[in-house]
Coordinates of C-alpha atoms in Angstrom, one line a residue:
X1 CA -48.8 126.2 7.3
X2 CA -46.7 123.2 6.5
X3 CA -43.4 123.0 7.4
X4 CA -40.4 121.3 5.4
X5 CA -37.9 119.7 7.7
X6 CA -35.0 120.1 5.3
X7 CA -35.6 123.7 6.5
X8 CA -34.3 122.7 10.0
X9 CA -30.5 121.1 8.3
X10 CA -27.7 121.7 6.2
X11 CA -26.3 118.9 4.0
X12 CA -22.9 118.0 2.8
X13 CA -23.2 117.4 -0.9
X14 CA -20.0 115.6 -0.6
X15 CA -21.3 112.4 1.1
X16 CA -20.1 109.2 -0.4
X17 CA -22.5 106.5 -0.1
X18 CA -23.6 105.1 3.0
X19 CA -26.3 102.4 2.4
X20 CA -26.8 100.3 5.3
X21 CA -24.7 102.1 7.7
X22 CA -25.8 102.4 11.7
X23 CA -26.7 106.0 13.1
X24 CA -25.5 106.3 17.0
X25 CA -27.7 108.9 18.9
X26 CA -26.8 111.1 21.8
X27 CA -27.9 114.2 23.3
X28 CA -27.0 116.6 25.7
X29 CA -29.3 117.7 28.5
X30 CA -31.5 114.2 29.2
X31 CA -30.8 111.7 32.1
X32 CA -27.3 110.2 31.6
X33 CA -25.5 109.0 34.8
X34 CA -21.9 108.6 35.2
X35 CA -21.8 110.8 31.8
X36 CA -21.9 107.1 30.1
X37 CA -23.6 108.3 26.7
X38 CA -21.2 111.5 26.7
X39 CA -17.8 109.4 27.5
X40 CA -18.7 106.5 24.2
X41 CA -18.9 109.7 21.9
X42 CA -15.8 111.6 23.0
X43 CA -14.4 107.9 22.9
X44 CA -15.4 107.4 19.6
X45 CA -14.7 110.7 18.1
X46 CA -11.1 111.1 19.8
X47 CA -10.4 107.8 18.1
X48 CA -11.5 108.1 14.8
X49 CA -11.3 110.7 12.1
X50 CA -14.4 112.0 11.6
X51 CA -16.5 114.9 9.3
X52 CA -19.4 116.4 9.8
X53 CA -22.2 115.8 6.7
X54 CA -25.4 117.3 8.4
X55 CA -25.7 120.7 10.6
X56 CA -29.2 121.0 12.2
X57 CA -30.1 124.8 12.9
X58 CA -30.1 125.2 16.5
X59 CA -31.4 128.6 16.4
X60 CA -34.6 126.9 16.0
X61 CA -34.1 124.3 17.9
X62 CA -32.3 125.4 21.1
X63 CA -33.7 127.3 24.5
X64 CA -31.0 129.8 25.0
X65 CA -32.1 130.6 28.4
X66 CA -32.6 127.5 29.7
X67 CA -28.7 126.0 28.8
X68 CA -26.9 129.3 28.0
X69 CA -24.1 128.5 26.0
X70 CA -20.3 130.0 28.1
X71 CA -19.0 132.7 26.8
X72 CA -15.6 134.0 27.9
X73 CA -14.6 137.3 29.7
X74 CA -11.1 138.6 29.8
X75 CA -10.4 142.3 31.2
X76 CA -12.4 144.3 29.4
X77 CA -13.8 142.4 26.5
X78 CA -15.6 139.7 25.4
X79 CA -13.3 136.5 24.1
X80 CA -15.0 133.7 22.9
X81 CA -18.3 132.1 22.8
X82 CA -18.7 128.3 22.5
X83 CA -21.6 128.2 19.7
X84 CA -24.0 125.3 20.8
X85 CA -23.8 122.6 17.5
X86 CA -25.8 119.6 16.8
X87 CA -24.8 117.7 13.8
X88 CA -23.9 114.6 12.3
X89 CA -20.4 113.2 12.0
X90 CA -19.3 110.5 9.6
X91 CA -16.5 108.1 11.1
X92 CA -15.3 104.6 9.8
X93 CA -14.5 101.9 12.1
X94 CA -11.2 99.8 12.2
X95 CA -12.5 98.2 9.9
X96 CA -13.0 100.8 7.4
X97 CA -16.8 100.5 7.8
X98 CA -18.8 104.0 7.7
X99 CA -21.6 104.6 10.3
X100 CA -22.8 108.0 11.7
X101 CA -22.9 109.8 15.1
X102 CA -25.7 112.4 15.9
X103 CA -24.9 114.3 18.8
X104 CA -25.3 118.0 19.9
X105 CA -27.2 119.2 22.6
X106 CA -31.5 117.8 22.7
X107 CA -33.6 120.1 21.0
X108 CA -36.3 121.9 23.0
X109 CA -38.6 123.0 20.1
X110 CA -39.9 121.6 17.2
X111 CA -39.5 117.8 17.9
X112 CA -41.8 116.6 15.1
X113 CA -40.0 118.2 12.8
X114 CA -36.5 117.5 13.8
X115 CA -37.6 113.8 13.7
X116 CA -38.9 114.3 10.4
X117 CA -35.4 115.9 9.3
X118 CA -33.8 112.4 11.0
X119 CA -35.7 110.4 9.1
X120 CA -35.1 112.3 6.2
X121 CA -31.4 111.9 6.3
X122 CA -32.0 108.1 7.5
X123 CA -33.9 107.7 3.9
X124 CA -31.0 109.6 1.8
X125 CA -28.3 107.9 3.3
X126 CA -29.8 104.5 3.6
X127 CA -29.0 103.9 7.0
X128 CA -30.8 100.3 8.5
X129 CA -30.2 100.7 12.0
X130 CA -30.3 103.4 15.0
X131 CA -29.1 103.2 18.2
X132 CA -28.9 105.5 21.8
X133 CA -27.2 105.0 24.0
X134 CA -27.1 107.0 27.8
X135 CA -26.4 106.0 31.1
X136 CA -29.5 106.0 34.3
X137 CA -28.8 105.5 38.1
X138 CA -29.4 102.5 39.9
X139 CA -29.3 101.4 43.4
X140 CA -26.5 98.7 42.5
X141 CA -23.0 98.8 43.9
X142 CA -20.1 99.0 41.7
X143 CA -18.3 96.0 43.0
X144 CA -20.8 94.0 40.9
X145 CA -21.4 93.7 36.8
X146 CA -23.5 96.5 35.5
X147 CA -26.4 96.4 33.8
X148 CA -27.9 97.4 30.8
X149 CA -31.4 97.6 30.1
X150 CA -32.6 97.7 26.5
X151 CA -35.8 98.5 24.6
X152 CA -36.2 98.4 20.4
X153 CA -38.2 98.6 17.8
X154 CA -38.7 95.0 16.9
X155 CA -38.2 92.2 20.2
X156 CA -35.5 90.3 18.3
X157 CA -33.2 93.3 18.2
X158 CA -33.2 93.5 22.3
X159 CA -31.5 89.9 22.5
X160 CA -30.0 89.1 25.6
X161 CA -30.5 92.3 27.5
X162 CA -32.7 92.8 30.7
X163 CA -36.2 94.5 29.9
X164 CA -38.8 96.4 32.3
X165 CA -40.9 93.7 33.4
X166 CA -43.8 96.3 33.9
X167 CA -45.0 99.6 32.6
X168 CA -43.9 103.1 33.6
X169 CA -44.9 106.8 32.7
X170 CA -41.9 108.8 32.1
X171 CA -41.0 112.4 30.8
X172 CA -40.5 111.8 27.2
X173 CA -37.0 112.7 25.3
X174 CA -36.3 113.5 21.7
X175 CA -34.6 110.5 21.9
X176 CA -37.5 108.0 23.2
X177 CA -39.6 109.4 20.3
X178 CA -37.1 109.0 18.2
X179 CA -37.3 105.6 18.6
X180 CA -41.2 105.5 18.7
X181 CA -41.7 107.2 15.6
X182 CA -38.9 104.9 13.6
X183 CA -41.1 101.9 15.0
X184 CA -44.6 103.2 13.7
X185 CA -42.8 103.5 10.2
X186 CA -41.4 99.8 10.6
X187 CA -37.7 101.3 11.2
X188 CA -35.0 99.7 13.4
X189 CA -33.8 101.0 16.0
X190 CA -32.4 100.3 19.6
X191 CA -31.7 102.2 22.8
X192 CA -29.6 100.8 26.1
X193 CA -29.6 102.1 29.4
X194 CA -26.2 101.7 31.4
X195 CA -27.1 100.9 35.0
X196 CA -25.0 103.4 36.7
X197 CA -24.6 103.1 40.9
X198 CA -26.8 106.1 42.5
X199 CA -23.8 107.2 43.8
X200 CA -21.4 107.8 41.0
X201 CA -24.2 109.6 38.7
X202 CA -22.8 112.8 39.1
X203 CA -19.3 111.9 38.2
X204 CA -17.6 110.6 35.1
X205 CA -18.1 107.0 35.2
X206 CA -16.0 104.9 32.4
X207 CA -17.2 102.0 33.2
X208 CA -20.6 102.4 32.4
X209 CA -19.3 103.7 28.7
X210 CA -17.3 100.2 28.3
X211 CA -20.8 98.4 28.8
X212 CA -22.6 100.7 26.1
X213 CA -19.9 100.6 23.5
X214 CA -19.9 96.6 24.0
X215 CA -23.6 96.5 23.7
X216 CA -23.4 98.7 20.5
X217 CA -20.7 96.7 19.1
X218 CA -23.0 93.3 19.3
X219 CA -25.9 95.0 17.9
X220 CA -24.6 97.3 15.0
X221 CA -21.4 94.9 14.4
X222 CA -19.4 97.6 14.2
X223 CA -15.1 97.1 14.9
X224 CA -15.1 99.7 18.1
X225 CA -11.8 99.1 19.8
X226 CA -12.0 100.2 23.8
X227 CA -8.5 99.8 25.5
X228 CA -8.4 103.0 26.1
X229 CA -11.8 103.6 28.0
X230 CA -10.7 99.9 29.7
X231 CA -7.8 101.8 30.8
X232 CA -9.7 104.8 32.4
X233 CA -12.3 102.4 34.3
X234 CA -9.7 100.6 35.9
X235 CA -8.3 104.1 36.9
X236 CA -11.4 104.8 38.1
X237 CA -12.5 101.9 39.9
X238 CA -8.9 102.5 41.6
X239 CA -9.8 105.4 42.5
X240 CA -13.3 104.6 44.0
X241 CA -12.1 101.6 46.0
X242 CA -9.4 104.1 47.6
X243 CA -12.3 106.5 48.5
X244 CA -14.5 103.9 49.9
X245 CA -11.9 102.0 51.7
X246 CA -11.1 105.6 53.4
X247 CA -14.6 106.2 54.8
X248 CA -16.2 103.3 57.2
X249 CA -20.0 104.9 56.8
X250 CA -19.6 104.4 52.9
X251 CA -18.0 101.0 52.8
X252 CA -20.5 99.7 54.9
X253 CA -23.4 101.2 52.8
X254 CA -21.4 99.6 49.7
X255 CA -21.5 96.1 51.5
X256 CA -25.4 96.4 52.6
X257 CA -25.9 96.8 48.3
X258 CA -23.6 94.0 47.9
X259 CA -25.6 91.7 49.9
X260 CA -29.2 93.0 48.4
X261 CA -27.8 93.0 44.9
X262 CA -26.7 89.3 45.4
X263 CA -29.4 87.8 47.5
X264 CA -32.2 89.3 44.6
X265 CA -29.8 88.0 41.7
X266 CA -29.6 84.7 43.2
X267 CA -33.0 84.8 43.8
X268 CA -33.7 85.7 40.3
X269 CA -31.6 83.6 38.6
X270 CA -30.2 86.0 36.7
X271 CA -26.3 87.3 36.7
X272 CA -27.5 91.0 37.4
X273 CA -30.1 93.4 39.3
X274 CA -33.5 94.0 37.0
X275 CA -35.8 96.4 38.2
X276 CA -38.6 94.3 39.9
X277 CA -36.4 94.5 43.2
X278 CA -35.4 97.6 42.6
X279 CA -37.9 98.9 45.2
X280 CA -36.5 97.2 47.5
X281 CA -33.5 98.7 47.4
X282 CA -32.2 102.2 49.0
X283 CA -33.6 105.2 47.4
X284 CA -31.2 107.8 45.6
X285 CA -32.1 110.0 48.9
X286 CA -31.3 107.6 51.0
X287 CA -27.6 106.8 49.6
X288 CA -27.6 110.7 49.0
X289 CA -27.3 111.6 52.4
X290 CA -23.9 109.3 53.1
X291 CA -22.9 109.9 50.1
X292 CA -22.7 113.4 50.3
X293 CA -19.1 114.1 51.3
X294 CA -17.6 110.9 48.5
X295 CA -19.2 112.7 45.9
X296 CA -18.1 116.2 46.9
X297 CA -14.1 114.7 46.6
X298 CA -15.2 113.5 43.2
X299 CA -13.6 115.3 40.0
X300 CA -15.1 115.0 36.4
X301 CA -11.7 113.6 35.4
X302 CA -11.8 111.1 38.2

């Protein structure tokens, strides 16, 4: 029986035109370190007015059991229930230029069909260009420039950024075929990868955000201000150096990735880490064990 993937979402009528605007994708529930994908949305959303023009039907889309949305519980009744929503929101940038954010938590079923319904919408609306955006751990220290890796559709939209220099088999995301499917059907789009220090990927790392929202800005051209997730890095990295500074074992694990980060950059050529040394670096287990007491004092507001 075939389905129709204007079945899976519910469009505003209302939308003025938006030929040649950029879709940003993120979703809830795939690998994002230091929140880095999650912190550029709130960012963007929190800054700009923004509507929503799509509604995807996440009844159909969404595993209940395996992320069971909260629902509240006060004395003897039920309060509130926080209704899982994936949609897309229409924002303009300082500039007064419209582009799109997709966001909502990843779908678990029907992933042909929801990338039908994207590329549905894409067509309507005319958008030229998509780009994700998430954050992945590393074994780099934070005291040095992170990384972004980047992968696309077409080699000229990557520029600049680093690249896997060999091939890897990976579970896929709605996201990765996403950008597969676009390329079969000759579409742009882009994704970066926010290197993110093994041992702030549990916590809310700003910093990483600031890289992706610069990397978005140069491909999409888009007028995305920052200061204020500036400000929270430097908070942050406050914050980290205080906690580092306070423990001998994790300074000293800190400086041994200082000194491997440097000696394979310099080595390379290259201003940051890429991942052909990367096995030669400490494993997330490895940094897990004298890590586990920093990251226990960590707080998502941190």
């Amino acid at each position: 029986m075939a389905r129709d993937p204007e079945d899976l979402v519910e469009v505003d009528s209302d939308t003025p035109d938006l030929d040649g605007s950029v879709l940003l994708v993120n979703f809830d529930g795939f690998v994002d370190a230091g929140s880095a994908g999650k912190l550029v949305v709130e960012h963007l959303l929190e800054r700009f007015e923004n509507r929503v023009v799509a509604t995807f039907d996440v009844d159909r889309l969404i595993d209940y059991r395996s992320r069971r949305p909260i629902m509240t519980y006060s004395t003897d009744r039920w309060e509130s229930y926080q209704t899982p929503t994936l949609d897309v929101r229409l924002l303009h940038d300082t500039a007064g230029t419209p582009f799109l954010i997709l966001n909502g938590p990843e779908p678990d079923h029907e992933w042909e069909l929801f990338i039908a319904a994207v590329k549905a919408l894409m067509d309507r609306w005319g958008v030229r260009l998509v780009a994700s955006f998430h954050g992945i751990p590393m074994g780099a220290p934070h005291t040095r420039a992170l990384g972004v890796t980047a992968h696309a559709t077409r080699p000229e939209l990557v520029g600049d950024h680093q690249q896997m220099p060999n091939t890897l088999q990976v579970p896929a995301s709605i996201t990765a075929l996403l950008e597969f499917r676009l390329g079969e059907a000759d579409r742009d789009a882009v994704g970066y990868a926010a290197h993110v220090p093994h041992y702030l990927a549990q916590t809310a790392y700003p910093t990483a955000a600031v890289t992706l929202l610069d990397a978005i800005v140069k491909a999409t051209g888009l007028d995305l201000p920052d200061d204020s997730l500036r400000e929270a890095a430097r908070r942050a990295a406050v914050e980290i150096d205080r906690q580092v500074s306070e423990s001998a074992e994790v300074a000293d694990v800190v400086h041994a990735l200082e000194r491997q980060y440097d000696t394979f950059a310099e080595a390379a050529g290259k201003p940051s880490l890429l991942s052909d040394v990367l096995e030669q670096m400490p494993t997330a287990d490895e940094l897990g064990d004298q890590f586990e007491q920093f990251l226990a004092e960590q707080r998502p507001n941190d």
